[in-house]
Coordinates of C-alpha atoms in Angstrom, one line a residue:
X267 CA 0.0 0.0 0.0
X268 CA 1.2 3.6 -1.1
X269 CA 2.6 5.2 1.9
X270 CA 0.0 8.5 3.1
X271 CA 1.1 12.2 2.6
X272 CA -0.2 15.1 4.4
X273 CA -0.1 17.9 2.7
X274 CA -2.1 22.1 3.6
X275 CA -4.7 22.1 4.2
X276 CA -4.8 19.1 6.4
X277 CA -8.6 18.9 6.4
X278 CA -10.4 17.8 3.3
X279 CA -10.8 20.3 0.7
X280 CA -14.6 20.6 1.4
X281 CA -13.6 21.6 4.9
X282 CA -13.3 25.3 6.5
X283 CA -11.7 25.4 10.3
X284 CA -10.3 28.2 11.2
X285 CA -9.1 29.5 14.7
X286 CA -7.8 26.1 15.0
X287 CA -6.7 25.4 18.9
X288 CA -4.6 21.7 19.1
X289 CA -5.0 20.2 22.0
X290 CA -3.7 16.3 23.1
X291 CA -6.4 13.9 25.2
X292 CA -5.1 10.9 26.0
X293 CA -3.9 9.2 22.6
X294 CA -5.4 11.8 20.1
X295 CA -4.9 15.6 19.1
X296 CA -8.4 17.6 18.7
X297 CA -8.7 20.6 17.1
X298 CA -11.2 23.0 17.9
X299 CA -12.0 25.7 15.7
X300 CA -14.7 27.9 14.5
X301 CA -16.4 27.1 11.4
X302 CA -16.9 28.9 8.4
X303 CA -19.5 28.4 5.6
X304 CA -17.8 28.5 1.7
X305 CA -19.8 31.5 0.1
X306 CA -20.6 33.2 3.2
X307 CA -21.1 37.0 4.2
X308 CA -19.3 36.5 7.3
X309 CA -17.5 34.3 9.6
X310 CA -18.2 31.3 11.4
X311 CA -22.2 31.0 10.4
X312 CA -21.8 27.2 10.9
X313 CA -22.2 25.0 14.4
X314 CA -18.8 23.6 15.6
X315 CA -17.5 20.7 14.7
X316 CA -14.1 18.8 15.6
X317 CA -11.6 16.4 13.4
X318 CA -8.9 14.5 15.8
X319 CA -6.0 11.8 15.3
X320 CA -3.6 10.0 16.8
X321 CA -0.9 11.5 18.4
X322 CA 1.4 9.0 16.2
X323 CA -0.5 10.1 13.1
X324 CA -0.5 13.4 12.3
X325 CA -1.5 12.8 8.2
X326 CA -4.5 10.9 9.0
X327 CA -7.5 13.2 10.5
X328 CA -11.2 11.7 12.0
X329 CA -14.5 13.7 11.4
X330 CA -15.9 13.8 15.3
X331 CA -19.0 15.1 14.1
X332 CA -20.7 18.6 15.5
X333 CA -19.8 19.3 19.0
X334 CA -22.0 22.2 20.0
X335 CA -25.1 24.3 18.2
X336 CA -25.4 27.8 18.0
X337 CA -28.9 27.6 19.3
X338 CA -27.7 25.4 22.4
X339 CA -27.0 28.5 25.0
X340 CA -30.5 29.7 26.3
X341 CA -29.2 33.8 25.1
X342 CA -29.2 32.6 21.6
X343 CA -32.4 30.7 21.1
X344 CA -32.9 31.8 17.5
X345 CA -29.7 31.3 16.3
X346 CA -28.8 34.3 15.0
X347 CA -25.4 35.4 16.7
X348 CA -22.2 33.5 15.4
X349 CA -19.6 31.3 17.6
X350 CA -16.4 32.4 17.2
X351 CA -13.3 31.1 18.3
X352 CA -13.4 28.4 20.6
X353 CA -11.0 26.9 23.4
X354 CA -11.3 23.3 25.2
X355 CA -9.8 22.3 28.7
X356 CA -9.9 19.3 31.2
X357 CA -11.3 20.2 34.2
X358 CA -10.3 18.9 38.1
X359 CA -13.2 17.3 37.7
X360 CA -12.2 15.2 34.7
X361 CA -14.9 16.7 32.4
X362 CA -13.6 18.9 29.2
X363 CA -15.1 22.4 29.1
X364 CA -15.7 24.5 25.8
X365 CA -15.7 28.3 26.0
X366 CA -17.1 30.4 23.3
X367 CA -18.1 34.1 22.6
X368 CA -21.0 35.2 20.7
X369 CA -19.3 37.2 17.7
X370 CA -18.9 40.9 19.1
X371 CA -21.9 40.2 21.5
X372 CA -19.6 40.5 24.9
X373 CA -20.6 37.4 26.2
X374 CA -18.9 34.3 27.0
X375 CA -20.3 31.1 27.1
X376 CA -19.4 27.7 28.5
X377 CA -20.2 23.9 27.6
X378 CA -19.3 20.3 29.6
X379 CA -18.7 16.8 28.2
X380 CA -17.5 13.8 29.1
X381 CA -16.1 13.3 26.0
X382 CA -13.1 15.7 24.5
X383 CA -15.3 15.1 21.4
X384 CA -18.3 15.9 22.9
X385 CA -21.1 16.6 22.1
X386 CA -21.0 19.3 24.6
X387 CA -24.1 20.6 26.5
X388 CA -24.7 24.2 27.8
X389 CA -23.3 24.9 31.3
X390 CA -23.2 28.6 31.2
X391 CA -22.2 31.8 31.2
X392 CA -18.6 33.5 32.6
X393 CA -20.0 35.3 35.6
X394 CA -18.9 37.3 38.5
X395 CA -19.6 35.4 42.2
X396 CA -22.9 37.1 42.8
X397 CA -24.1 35.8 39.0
X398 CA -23.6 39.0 37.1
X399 CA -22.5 37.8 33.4
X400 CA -19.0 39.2 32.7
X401 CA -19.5 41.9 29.9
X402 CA -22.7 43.3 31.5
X403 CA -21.3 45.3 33.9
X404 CA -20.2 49.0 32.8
X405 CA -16.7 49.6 32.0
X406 CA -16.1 45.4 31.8
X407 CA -13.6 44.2 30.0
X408 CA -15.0 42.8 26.6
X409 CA -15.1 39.1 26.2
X410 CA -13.5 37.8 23.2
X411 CA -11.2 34.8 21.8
X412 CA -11.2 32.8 25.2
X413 CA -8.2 30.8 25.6
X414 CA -9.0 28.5 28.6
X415 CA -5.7 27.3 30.3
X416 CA -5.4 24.8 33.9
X417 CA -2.1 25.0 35.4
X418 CA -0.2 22.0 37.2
X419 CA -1.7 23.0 40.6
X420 CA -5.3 23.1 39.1
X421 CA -5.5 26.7 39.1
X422 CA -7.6 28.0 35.9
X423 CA -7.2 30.6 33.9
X424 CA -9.0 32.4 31.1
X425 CA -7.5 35.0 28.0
X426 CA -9.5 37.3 26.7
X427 CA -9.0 40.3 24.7
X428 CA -9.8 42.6 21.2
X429 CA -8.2 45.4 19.9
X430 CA -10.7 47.5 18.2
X431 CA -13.7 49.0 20.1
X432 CA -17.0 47.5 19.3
X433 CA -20.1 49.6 18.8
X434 CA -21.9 49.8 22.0
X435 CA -25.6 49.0 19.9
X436 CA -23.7 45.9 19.7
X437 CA -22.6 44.6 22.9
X438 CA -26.3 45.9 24.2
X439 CA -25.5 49.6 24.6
X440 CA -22.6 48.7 27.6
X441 CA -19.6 50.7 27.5
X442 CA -17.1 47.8 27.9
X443 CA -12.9 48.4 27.7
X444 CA -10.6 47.3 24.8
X445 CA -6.9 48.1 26.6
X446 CA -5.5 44.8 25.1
X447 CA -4.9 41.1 26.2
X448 CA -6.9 40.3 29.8
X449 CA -6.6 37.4 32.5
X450 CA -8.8 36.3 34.7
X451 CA -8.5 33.5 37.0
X452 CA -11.4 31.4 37.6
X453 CA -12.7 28.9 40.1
X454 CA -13.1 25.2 40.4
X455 CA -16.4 25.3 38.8
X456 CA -14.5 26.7 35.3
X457 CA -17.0 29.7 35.3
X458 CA -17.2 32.0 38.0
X459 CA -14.7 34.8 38.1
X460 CA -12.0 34.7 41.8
X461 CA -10.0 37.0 40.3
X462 CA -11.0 40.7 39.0
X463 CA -9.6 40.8 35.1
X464 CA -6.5 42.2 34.5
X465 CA -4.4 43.3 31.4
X466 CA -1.8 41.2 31.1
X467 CA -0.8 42.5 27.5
X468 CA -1.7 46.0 26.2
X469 CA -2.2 47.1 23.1
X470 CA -0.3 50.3 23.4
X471 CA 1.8 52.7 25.8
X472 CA 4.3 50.6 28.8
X473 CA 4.3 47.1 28.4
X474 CA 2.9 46.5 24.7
X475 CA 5.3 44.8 22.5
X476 CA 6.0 47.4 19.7
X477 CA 5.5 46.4 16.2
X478 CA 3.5 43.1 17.3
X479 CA 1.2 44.7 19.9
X480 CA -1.8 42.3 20.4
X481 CA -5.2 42.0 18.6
X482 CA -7.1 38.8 19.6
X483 CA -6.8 35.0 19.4
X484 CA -5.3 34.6 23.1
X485 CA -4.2 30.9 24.0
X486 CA -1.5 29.7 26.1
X487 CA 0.7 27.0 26.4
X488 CA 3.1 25.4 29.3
X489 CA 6.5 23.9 27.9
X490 CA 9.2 23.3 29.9
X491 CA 8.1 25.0 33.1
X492 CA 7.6 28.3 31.1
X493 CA 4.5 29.7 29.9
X494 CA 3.5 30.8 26.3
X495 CA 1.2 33.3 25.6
X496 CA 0.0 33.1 22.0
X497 CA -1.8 35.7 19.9
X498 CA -2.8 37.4 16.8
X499 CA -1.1 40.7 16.7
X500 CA -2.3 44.1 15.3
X501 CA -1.1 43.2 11.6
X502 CA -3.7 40.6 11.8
X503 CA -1.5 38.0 9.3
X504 CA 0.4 37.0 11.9
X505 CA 0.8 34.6 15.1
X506 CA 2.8 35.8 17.7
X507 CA 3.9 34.5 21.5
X508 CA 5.4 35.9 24.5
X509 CA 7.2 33.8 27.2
X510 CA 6.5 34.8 31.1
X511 CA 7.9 32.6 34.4
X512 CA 4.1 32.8 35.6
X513 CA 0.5 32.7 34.0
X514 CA -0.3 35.8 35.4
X515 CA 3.1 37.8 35.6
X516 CA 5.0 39.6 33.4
X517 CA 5.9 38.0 29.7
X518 CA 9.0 38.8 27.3
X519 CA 8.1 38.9 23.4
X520 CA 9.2 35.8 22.1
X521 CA 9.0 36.5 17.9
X522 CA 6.4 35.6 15.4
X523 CA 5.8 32.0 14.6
X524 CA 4.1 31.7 11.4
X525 CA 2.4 34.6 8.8
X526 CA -0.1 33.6 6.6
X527 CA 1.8 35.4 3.7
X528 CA 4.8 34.6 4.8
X529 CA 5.7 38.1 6.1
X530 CA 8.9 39.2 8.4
X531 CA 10.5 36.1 7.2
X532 CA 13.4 37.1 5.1
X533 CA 13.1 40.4 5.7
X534 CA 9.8 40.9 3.4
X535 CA 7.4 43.3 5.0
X536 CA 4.9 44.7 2.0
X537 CA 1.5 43.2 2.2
X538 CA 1.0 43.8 -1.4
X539 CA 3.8 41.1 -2.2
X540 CA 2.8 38.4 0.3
X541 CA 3.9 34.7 -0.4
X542 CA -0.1 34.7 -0.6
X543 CA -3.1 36.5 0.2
X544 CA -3.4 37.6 3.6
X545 CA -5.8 38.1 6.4
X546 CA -6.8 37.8 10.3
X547 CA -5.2 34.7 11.6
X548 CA -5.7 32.5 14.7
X549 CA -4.1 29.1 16.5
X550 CA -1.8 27.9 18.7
X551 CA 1.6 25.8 19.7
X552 CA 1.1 22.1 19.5
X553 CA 4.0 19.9 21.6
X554 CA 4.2 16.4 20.7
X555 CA 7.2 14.9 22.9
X556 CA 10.0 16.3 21.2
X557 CA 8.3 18.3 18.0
X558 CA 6.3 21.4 18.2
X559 CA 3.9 22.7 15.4
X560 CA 1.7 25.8 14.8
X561 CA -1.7 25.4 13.9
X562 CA -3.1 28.2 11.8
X563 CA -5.4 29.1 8.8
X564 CA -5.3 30.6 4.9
X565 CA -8.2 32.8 3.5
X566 CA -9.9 31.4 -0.3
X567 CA -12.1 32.5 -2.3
X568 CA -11.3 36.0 -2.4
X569 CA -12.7 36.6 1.2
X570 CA -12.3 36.7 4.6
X571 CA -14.8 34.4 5.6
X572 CA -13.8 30.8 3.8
X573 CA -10.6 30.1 5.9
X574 CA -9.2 26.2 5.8
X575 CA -6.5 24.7 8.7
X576 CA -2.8 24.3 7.8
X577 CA 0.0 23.3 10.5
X578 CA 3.9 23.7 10.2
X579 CA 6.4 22.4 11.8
X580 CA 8.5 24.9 14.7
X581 CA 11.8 24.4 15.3
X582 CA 12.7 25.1 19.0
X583 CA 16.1 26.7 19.3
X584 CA 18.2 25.8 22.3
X585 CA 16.7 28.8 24.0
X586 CA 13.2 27.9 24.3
X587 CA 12.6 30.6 21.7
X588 CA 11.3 29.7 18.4
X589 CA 12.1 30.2 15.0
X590 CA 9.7 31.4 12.3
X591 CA 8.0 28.8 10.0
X592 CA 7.5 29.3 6.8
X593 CA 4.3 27.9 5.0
X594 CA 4.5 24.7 3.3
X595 CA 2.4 22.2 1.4
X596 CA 3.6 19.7 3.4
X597 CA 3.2 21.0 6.9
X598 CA 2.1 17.7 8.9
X599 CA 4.0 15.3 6.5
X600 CA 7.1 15.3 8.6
X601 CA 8.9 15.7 5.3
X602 CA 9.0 17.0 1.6
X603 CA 6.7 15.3 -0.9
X604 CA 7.6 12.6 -3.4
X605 CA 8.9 13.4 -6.3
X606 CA 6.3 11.4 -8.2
X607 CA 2.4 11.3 -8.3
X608 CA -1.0 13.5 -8.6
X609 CA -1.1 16.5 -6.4
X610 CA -3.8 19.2 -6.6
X611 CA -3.7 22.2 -6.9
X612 CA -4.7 23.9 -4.0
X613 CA -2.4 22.6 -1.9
X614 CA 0.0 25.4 -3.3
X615 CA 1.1 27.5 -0.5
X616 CA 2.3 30.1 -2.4
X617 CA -0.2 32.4 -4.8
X618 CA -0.2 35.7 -6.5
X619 CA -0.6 37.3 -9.5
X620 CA 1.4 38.9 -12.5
X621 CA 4.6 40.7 -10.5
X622 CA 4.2 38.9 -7.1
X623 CA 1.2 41.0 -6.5
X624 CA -1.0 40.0 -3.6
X625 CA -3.2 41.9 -1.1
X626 CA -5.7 41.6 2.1
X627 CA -8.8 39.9 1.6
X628 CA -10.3 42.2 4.5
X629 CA -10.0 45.5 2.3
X630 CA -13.2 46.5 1.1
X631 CA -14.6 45.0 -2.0
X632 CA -12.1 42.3 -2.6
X633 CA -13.8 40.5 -5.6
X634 CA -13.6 43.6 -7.2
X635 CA -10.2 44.8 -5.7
X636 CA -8.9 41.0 -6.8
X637 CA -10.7 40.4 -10.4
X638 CA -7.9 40.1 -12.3
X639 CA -5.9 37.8 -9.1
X640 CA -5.9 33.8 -8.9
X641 CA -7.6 32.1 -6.0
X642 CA -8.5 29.0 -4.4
X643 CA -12.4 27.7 -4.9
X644 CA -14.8 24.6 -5.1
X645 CA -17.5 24.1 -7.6
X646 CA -20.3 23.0 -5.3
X647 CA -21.8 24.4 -2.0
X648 CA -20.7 24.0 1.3
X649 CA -20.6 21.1 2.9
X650 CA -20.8 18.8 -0.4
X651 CA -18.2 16.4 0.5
X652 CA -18.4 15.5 -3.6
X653 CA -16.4 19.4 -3.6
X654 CA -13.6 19.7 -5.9
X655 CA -11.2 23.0 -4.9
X656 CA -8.7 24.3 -7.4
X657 CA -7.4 27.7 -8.0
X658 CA -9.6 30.0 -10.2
X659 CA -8.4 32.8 -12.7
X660 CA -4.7 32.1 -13.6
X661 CA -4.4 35.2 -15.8
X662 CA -1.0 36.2 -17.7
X663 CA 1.8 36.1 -14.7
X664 CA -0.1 34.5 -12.1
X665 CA 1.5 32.1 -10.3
X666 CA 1.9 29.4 -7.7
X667 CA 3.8 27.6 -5.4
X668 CA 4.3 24.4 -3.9
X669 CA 6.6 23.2 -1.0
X670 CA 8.9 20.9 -0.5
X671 CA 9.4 17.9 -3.2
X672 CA 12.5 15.2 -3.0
X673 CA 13.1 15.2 -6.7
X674 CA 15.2 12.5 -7.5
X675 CA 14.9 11.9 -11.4
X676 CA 12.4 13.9 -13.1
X677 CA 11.7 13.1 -16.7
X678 CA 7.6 15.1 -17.2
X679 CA 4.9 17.7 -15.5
X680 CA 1.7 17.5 -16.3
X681 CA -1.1 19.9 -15.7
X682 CA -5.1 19.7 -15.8
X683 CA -6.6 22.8 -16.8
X684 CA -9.8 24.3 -18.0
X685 CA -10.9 27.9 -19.6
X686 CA -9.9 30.0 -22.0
X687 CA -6.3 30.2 -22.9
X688 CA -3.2 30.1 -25.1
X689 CA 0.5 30.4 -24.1
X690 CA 2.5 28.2 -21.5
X691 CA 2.8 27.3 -18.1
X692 CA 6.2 27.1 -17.0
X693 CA 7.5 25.3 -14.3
X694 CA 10.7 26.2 -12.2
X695 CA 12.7 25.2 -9.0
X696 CA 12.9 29.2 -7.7
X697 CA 10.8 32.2 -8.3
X698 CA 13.7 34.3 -9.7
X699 CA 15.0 31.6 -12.0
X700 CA 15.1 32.0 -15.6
X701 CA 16.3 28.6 -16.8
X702 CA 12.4 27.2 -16.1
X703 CA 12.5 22.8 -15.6
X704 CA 9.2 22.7 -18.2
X705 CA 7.6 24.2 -20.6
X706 CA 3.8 22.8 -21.0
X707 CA 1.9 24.0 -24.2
X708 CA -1.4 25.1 -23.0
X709 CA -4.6 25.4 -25.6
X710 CA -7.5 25.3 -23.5
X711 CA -11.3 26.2 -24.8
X712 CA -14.0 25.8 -22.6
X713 CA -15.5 24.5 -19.2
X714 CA -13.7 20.5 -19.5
X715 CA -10.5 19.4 -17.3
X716 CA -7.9 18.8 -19.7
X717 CA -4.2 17.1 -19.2
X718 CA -1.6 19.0 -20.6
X719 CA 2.0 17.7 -20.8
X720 CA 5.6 18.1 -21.3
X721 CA 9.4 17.0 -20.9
X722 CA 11.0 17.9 -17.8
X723 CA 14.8 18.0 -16.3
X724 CA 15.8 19.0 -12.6
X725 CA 18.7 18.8 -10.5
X726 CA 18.4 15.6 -7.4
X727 CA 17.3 17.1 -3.9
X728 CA 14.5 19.0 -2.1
X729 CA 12.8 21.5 -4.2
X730 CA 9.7 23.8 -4.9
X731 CA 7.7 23.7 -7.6
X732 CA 6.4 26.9 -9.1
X733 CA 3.7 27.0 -12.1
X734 CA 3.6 30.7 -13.8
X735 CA 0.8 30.7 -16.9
X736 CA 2.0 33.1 -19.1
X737 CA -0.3 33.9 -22.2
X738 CA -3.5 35.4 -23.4
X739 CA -6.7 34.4 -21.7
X740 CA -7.3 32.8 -17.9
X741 CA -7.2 29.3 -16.4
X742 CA -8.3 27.2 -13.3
X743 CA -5.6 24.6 -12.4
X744 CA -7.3 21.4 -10.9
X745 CA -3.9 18.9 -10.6
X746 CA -0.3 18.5 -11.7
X747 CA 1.7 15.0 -12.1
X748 CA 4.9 14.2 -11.6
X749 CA 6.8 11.2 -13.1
X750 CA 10.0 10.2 -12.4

């Protein structure tokens, strides 16, 4: 039997997690995530559901089924207000508890299984000792992002935080503070407040970490006795953390641990020449004995609110610091890709259009702002599992990337293509490189998937792959082959 790959996204291409928070129970890695409906006007209009697998199997990932409905918390009977980003803990008790918040609502609600794949049940609401709901109270901190963390000791703690003030007609005409990141330590019951919040990580002035100040996404993580404050910081692509001796004391910026456009690794700051098009991000630090990855998500469809899960690999340095990752197409493989076989397309981790040009998918208009830019897509609705992604409107320069191969001997690509369009598609080992490894003859007409194919020649050893159509007319690129 043919040995299984993983490639990015690790969920199936019909699948849109995002906010994804990794967490190990017993024998098995959950993620728990919001979820996001393909074709949507905003984010995460579907109910959550969880995927899991075995701690000694990262390529291989189980459907759980859905966890907890919108419609399950007494305050949202009708359904109508979202659940964002979630976070799950194990309790003293044994029980796993799954916080929430209601959109921008300033509310945050809490569910109890058994089961760390539920389905959860409605236990309810963050609240003050007396039973005042945290976020009614004037001048409360607002509730947002929890990230749900039990120390050693059993003490509990809970990260909250936004950067950018919400309405007031929102939130139900409270007043409510957005200084930054906020802790608040909890009791045994995981939902009643011992502990006043406090702001653990400000968003300006003393004590915010210039350049990466936070936004959202809060999580932590213990590893070796220290603790790891993860987050989503003001230039909303990327995932930062921030080391501290204590949950609630003081933390040191640590460095950004993975970009989803690549950015502030090699020096590349402009958004408008991303490794690929950018947007809020959320996740966390998984630590698997020895090996530590970062969970995180991309934006398709020309829009903020289809977002899929990819994971890379971290390397740790001797320091307990971490180095950047860099995204991949093979992010949970524990290795490059073969050489040889069928890949599709929209595992490319690298996209843009003719002169690198990329963008922000949260700028206004995008589909119009982007009409001439490639993309990833499917061609049914949501939740078809019969979906087929692929990456949509491959004009004259557009091009894409795909990381890391073991090329031993390569002898032809091939492509599969449909639309309108004359020219090439060549294929090269660099970006930058003008001696290309193929040159496939493209002539397509029409709405049919069509192979395309060519010779091919390439140095032995671990490689990218990048396809650039250059010609009159626009494509949508299904799969490529490789044969040795």
């Amino acid at each position: 039997m043919e040995e299984k790959q993983a490639f990015n996204p690790f969920l199936p291409e019909y699948e849109y997690i995002p906010d994804g928070e990794p967490h190990v129970f017993g024998d098995r890695v959950y993620v728990y995530g919001s979820h996001d409906k393909f074709g949507a006007p905003m984010f995460c209009v579907n109910d959550y559901v969880c995927w899991s697998a075995s701690v000694d199997d990262l390529k291989s990932w189980s459907f759980e089924g859905v966890i907890y409905r919108k419609r399950q918390d007494p305050k949202n009977r009708l359904g109508l207000r979202l659940l964002f980003a979630p976070d799950v803990a194990r309790g003293k008790d044994g029980r796993y508890y799954l916080y929430y918040a209601f959109d921008f609502m300033g509310m945050m609600g809490v569910a109890v299984s058994d089961r760390p794949c539920g389905p959860f049940q409605f236990y309810g609401h963050v609240c003050y000792p007396e039973g005042e709901i945290w976020g009614r109270k004037k001048e409360d901190a607002f509730p947002f992002d929890p990230g749900i963390f039990v120390d050693d000791d059993g003490k509990v703690y809970l990260y909250s935080g936004f950067y950018t003030p919400v309405p007031s007609i929102v939130t139900g005409f409270r007043k409510l503070k957005f200084e930054g990141g906020y802790m608040v330590e909890l009791q045994e019951d995981m939902k009643t407040i011992k502990k006043a919040p406090i702001v653990l990580f400000p968003k300006k002035g003393s004590g915010a970490f210039q350049n990466h100040e936070f936004f959202e996404a809060s999580s932590m993580r213990k590893i070796n006795g220290k603790y790891y404050f993860i987050y989503s910081s003001r230039h909303n692509h990327e995932i930062c953390y921030a080391v501290g001796e204590k949950p609630d004391g003081k933390f040191e910026f640590g460095g950004t641990l993975v970009s989803n456009g690549d950015l502030f690794l090699n020096g590349n700051t402009n958004e408008n020449h991303a490794s690929n098009y950018i947007g809020n991000i959320h996740g966390s630090i998984l630590q698997l004995k020895e090996r530590y990855y970062v969970f995180y998500h991309r934006h398709t469809n020309r829009s903020s609110y289809a977002r899929q899960a990819c994971a890379e690999e971290l390397v740790m340095r001797a320091d307990g610091s971490f180095e950047q990752a860099e995204m991949t197409s093979c992010g949970l493989n524990g290795g490059p890709l073969k050489g040889n076989g069928r890949y599709e397309a929209r595992i490319a981790c690298n996209l843009w259009a003719n002169g690198g040009e990329t963008g922000r998918y949260d700028c206004r208009n995008p589909k119009k702002r982007f009409k001439k830019h490639p993309y990833f897509t499917q061609d049914r609705k949501d939740g078809d599992e019969r979906a087929r992604q692929y990456i949509a409107n491959m004009q004259n320069g557009a091009m894409a990337g795909f990381k890391y191969f073991e090329i031993k001997k390569l002898s032809r690509i091939s492509v599969c293509v449909r639309g309108n369009a004359k020219g090439k598609i060549y294929v090269s080992v660099l970006v930058d490189e003008k001696n290309k490894i193929a040159e496939i003859p493209i002539e397509s007409k029409g709405g049919k998937w069509k192979w395309w194919t060519a010779n091919a020649v390439s140095d032995m050893g671990i490689k990218a792959l990048y396809f650039q159509f250059e010609g009159d007319g626009n494509l949508d690129f299904l799969e490529f082959e490789l044969e040795e």
